[in-house]
mmCIF file of C-alpha atoms in Angstrom:
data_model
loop_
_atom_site.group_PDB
_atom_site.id
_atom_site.type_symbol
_atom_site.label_atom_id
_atom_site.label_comp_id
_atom_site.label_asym_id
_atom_site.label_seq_id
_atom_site.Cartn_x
_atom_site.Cartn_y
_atom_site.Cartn_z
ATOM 1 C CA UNK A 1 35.329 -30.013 -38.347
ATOM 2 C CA UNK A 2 39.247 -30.138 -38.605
ATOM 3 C CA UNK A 3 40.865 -30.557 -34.621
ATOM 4 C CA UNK A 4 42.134 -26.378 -35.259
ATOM 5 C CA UNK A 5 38.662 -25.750 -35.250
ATOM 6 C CA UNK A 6 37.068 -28.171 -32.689
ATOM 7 C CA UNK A 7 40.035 -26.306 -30.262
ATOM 8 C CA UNK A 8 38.983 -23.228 -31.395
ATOM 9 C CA UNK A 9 35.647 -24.052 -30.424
ATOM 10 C CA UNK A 10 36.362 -25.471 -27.368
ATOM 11 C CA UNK A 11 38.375 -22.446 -25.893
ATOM 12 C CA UNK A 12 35.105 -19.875 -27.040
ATOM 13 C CA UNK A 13 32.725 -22.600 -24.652
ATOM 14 C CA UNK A 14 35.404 -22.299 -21.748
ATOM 15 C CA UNK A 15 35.717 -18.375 -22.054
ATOM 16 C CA UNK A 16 31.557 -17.981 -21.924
ATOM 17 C CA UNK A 17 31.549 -20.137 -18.923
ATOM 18 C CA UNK A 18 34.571 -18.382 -17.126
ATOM 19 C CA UNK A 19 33.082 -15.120 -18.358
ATOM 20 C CA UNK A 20 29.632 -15.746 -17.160
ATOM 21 C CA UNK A 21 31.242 -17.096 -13.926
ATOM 22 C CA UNK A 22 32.943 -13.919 -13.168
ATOM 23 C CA UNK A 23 29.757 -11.973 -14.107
ATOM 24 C CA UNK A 24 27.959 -13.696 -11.439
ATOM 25 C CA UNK A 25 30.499 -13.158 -8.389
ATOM 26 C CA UNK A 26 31.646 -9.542 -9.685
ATOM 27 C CA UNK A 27 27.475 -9.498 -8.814
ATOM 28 C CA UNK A 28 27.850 -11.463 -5.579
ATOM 29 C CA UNK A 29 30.280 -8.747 -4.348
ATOM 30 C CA UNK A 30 33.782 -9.973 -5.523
ATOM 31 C CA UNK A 31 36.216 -7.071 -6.183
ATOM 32 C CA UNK A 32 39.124 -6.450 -8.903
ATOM 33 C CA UNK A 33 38.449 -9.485 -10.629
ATOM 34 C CA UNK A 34 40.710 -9.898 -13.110
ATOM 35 C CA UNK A 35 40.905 -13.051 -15.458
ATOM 36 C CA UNK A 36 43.998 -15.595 -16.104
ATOM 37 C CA UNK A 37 46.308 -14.587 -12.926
ATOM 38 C CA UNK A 38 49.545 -15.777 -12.476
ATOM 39 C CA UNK A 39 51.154 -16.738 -9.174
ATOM 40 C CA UNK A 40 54.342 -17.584 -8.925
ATOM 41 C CA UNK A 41 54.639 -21.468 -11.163
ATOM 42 C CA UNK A 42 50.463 -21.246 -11.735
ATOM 43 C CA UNK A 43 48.086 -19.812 -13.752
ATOM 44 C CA UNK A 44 44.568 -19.018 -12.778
ATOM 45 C CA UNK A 45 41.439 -18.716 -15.191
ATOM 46 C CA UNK A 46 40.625 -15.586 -12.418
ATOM 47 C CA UNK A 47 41.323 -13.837 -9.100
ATOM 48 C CA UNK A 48 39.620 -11.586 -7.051
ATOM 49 C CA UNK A 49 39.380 -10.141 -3.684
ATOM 50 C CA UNK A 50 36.607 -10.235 -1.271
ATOM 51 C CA UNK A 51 35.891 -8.441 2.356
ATOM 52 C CA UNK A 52 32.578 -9.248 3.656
ATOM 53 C CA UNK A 53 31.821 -6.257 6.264
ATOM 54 C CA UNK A 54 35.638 -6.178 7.069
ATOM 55 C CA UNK A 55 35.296 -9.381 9.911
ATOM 56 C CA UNK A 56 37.540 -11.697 8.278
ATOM 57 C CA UNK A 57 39.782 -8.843 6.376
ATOM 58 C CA UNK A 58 40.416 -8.771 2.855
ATOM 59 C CA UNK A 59 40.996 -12.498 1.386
ATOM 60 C CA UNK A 60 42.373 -13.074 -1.814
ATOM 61 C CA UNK A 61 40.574 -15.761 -4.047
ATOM 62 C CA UNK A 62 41.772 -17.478 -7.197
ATOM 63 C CA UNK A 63 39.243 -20.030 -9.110
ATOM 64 C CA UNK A 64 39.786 -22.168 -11.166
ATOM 65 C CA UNK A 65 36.950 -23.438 -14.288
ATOM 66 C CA UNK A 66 36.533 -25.876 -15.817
ATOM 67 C CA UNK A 67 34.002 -26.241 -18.569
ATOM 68 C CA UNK A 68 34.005 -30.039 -19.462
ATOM 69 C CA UNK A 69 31.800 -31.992 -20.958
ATOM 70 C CA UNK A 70 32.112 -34.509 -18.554
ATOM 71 C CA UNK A 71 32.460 -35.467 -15.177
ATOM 72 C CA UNK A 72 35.611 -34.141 -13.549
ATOM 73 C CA UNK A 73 37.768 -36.780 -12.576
ATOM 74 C CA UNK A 74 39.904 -37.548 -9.011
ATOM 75 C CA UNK A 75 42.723 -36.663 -11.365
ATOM 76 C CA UNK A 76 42.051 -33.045 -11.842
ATOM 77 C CA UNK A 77 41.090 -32.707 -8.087
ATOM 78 C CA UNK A 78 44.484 -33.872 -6.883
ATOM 79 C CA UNK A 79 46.450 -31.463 -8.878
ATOM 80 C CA UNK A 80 43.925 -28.674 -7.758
ATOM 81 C CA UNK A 81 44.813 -29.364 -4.454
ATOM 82 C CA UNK A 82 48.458 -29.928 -4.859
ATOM 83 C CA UNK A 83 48.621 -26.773 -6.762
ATOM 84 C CA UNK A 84 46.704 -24.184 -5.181
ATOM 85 C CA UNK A 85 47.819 -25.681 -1.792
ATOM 86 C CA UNK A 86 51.239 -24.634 -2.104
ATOM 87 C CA UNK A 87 50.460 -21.139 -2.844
ATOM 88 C CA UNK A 88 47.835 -20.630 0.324
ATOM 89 C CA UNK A 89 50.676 -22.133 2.293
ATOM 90 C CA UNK A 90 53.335 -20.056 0.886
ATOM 91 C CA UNK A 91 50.839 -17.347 1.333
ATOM 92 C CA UNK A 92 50.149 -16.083 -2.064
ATOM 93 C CA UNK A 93 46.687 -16.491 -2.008
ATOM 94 C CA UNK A 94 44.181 -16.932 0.812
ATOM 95 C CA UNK A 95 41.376 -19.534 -0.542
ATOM 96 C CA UNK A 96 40.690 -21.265 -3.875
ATOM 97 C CA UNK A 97 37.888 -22.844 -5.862
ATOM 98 C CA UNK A 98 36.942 -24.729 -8.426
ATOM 99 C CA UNK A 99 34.044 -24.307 -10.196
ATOM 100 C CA UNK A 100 32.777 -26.703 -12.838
ATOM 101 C CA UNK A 101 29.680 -26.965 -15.948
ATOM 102 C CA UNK A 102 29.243 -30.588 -14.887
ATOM 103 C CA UNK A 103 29.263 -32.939 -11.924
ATOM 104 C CA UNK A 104 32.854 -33.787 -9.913
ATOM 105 C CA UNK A 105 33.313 -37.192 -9.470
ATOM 106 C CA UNK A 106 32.806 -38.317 -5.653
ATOM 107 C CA UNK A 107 36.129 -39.228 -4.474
ATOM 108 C CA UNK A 108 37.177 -36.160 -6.085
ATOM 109 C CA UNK A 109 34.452 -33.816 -4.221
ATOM 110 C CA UNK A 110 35.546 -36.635 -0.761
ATOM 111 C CA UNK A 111 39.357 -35.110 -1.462
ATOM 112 C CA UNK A 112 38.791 -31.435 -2.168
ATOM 113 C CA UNK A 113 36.192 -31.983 1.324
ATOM 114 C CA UNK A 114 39.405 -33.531 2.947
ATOM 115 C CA UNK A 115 41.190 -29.793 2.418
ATOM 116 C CA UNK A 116 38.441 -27.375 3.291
ATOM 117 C CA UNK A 117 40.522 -26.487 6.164
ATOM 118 C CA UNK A 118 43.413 -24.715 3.948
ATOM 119 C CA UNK A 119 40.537 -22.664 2.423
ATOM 120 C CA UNK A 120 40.083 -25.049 -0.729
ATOM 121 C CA UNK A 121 36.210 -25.986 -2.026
ATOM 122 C CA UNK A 122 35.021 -27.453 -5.230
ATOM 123 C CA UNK A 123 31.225 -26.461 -6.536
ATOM 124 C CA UNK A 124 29.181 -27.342 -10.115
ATOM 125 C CA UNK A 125 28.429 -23.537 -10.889
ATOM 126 C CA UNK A 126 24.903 -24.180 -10.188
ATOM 127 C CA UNK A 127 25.497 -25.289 -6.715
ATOM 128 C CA UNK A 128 27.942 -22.290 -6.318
ATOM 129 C CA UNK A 129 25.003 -19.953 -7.650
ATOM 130 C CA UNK A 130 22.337 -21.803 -4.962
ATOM 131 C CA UNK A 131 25.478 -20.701 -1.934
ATOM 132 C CA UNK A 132 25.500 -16.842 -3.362
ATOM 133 C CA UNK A 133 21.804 -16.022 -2.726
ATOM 134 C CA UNK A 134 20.322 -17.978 0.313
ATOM 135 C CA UNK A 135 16.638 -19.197 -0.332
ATOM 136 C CA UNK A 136 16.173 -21.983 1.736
ATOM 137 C CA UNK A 137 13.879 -20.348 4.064
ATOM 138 C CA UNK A 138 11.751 -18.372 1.231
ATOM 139 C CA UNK A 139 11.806 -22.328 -0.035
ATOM 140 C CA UNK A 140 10.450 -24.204 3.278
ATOM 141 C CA UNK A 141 7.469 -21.141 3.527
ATOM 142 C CA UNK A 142 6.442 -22.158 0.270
ATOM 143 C CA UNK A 143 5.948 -25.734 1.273
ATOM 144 C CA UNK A 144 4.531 -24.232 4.705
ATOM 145 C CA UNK A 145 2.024 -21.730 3.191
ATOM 146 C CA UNK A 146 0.992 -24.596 0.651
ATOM 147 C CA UNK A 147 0.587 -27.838 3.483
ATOM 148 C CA UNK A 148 -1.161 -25.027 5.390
ATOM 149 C CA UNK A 149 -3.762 -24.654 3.085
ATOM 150 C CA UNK A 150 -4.206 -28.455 2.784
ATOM 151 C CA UNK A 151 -4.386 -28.080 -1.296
ATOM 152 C CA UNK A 152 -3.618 -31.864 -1.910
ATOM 153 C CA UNK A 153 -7.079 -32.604 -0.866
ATOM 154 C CA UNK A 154 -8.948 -30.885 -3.619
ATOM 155 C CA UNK A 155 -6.866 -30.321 -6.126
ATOM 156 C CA UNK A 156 -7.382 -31.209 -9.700
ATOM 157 C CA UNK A 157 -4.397 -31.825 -12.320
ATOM 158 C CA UNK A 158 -5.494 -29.252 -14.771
ATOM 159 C CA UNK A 159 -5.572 -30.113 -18.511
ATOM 160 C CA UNK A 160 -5.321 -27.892 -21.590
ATOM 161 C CA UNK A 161 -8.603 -28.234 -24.357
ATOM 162 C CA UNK A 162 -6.747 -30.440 -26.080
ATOM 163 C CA UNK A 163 -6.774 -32.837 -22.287
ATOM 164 C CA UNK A 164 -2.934 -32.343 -22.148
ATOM 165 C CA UNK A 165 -1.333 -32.223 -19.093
ATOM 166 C CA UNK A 166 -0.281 -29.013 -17.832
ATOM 167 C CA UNK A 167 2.622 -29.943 -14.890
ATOM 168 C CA UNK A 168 3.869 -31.821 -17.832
ATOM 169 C CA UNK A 169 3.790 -28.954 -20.308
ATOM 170 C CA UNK A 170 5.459 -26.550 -17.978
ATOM 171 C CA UNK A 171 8.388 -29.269 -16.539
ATOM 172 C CA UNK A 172 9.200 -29.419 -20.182
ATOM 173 C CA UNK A 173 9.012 -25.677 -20.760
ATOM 174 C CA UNK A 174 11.513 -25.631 -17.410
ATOM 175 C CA UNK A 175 14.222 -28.260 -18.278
ATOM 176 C CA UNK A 176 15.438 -26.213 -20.738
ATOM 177 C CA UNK A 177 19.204 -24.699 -20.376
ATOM 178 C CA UNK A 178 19.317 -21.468 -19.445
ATOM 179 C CA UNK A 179 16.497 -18.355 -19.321
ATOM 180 C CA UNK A 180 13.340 -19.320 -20.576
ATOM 181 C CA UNK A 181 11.025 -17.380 -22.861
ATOM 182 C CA UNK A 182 7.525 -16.729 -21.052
ATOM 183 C CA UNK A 183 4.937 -19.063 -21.313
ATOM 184 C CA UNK A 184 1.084 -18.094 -20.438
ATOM 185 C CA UNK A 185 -1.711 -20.287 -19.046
ATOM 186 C CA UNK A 186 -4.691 -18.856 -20.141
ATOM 187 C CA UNK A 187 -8.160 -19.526 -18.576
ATOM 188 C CA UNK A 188 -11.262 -17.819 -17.145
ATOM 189 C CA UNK A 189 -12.079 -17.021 -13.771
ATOM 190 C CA UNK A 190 -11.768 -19.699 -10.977
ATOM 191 C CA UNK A 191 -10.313 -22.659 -13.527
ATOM 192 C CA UNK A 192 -7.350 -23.541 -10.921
ATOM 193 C CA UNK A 193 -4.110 -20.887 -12.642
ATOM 194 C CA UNK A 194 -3.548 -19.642 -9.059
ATOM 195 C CA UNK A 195 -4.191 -22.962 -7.671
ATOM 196 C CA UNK A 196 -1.955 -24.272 -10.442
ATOM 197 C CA UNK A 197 0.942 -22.281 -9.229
ATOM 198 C CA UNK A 198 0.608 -22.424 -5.831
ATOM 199 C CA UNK A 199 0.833 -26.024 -5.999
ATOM 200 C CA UNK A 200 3.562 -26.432 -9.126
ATOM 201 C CA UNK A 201 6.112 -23.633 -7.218
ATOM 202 C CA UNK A 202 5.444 -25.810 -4.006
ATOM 203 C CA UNK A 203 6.898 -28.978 -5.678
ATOM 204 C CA UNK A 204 10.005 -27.064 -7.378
ATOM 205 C CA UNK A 205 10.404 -25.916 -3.808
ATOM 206 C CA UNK A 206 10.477 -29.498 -2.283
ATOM 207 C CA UNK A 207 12.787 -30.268 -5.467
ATOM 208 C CA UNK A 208 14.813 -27.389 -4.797
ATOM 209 C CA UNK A 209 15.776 -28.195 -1.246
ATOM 210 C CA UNK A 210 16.596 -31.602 -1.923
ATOM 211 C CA UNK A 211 18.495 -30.911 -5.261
ATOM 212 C CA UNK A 212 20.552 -27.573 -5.265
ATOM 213 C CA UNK A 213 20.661 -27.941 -9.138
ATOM 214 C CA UNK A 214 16.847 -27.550 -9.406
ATOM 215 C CA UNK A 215 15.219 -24.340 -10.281
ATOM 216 C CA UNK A 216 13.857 -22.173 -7.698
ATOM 217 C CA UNK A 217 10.255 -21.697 -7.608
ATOM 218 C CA UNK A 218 9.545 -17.562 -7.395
ATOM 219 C CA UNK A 219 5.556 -17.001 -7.120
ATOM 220 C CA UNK A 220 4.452 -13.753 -7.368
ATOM 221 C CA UNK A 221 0.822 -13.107 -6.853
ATOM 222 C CA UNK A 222 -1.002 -10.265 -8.273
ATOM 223 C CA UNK A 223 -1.595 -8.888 -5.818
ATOM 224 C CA UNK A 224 2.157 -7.889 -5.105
ATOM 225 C CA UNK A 225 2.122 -6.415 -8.637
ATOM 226 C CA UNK A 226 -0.180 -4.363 -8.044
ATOM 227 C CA UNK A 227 1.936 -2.950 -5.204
ATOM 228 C CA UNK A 228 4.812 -3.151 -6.989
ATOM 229 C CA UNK A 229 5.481 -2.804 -10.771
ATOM 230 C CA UNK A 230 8.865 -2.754 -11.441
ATOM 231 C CA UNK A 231 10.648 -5.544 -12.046
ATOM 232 C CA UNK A 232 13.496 -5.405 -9.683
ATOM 233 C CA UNK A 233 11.016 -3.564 -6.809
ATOM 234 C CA UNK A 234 8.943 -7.232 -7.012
ATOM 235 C CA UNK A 235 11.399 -9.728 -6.845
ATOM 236 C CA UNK A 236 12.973 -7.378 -3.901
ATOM 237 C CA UNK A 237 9.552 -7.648 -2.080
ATOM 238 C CA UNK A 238 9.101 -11.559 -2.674
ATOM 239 C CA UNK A 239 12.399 -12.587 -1.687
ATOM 240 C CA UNK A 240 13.142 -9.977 1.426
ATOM 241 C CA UNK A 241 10.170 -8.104 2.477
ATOM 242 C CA UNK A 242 7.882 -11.451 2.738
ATOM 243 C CA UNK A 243 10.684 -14.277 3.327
ATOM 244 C CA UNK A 244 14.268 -12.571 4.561
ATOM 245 C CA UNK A 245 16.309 -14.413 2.072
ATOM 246 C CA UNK A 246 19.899 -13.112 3.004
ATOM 247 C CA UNK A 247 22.242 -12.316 -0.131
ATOM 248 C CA UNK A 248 19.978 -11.333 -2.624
ATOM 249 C CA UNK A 249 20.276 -8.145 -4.545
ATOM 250 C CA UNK A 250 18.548 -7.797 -8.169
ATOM 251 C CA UNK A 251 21.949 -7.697 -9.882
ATOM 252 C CA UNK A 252 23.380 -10.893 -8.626
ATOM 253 C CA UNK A 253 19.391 -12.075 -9.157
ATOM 254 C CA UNK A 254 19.192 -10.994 -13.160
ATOM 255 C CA UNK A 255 22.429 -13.149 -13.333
ATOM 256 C CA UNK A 256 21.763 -15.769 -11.376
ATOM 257 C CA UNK A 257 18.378 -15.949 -13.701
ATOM 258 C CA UNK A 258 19.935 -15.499 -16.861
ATOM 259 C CA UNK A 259 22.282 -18.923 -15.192
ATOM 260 C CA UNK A 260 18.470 -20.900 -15.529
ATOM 261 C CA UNK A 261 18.366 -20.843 -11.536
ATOM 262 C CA UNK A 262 14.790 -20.005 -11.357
ATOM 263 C CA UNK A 263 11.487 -20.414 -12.333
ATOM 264 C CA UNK A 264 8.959 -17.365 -11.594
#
């Protein structure tokens, strides 16, 4: 591949990422988002505005991605922080972020931390997508419901016919990038699937909460689909009915899913 193409191809990554981004907080409840802003000397990838029940007024946001490879550097924090720090003080814009594929290097996530005060923040975009939807509590009753029914002390690793190992099937099945195609575990009556889940969604959850970048655990039972059939109606009645997560609306969920945040 000549270097017209390999820049070619590297703009089309950035522009899914930014795009897919914007998606997610036009879902979150960001307004007129509109992408590559200018202000004044800089250049945004996008801006929007958000008011959050009208306490804090309408703030403007600008955010800036960045879709590398690899980890962002102390470098590219600095001049985030020198640039966008001007134009909150000069009062062009109100806060700033920047959102990244990968992981920011420490002292650059230490230096961005240093400014949170003029409104600045850094995030990977799948610990921004963990600080959209709140699920920490829906998490810890997970672990509660499961240590409640004491199901370390007789459970059984199940195994397929072949005596494969099923937690090891479906971690594989979940590491991939991005949704995941169903996958069934098929048995007859009282051979451990319910047991299975209860006690596989109970270590994502411990996962979860100690790594934002893990996949969230969703368990539905059956017997909430027999209550509720439609897809959006379910996860509604999982994640607010039974557990008050706060933030979550389907939208910003199908999103958020499509992202590879959960595993149901």
């Amino acid at each position: 591949m000549d270097d017209k193409m390999k820049k070619k191809s590297t703009i089309e990554k950035g522009n899914t990422f930014t795009n897919h981004v914007i998606r997610v907080l036009a879902s979150a409840g960001f307004s007129e988002i509109n992408p590559e802003t200018r202000d004044s000397f800089k250049k945004t990838d996008a801006s929007a505005i958000y008011n959050k029940n009208g306490l804090d007024g309408t703030l403007r946001y600008r955010f800036e991605m960045k879709n590398y490879e690899t980890t962002i550097g102390k470098d590219i924090c600095i001049q985030f922080i020198t640039e966008y720090k001007t134009l909150i003080e000069n009062d062009k814009i109100d806060r700033a972020w920047l959102i990244t594929k990968n992981e920011i290097s420490p002292d650059g996530r230490d230096l961005i931390k240093s400014n949170n005060r003029y409104g600045l923040h850094c995030f990977t975009a799948k610990e921004l997508y963990r600080r959209l939807i709140h699920l920490d509590n829906y998490l810890e009753e997970i672990i509660n419901e499961h240590e409640k029914i004491q199901l370390e002390k007789f459970y059984i690793p199940p195994k397929t016919d072949e005596n494969k190992d099923i937690e090891g099937i479906i971690r594989k099945w979940a590491s991939q990038d991005g949704k995941l195609q169903p996958v069934a575990i098929i048995g007859s009556y009282g051979q451990g699937k319910s047991t299975f889940a209860q006690y596989i969604a109970a270590q994502y959850a411990k996962e979860s909460l100690e790594d934002k970048t893990t996949r969230v655990p969703i368990l539905v039972s059956l017997g909430d689909l027999v209550e509720e059939q439609r897809l959006d109606g379910l996860i509604g009645s999982v994640l607010t009915s039974k557990y008050e997560s706060n933030g979550y609306h389907f939208k910003l969920f199908k999103e958020l899913n499509i992202s590879g945040c959960f595993i149901i």
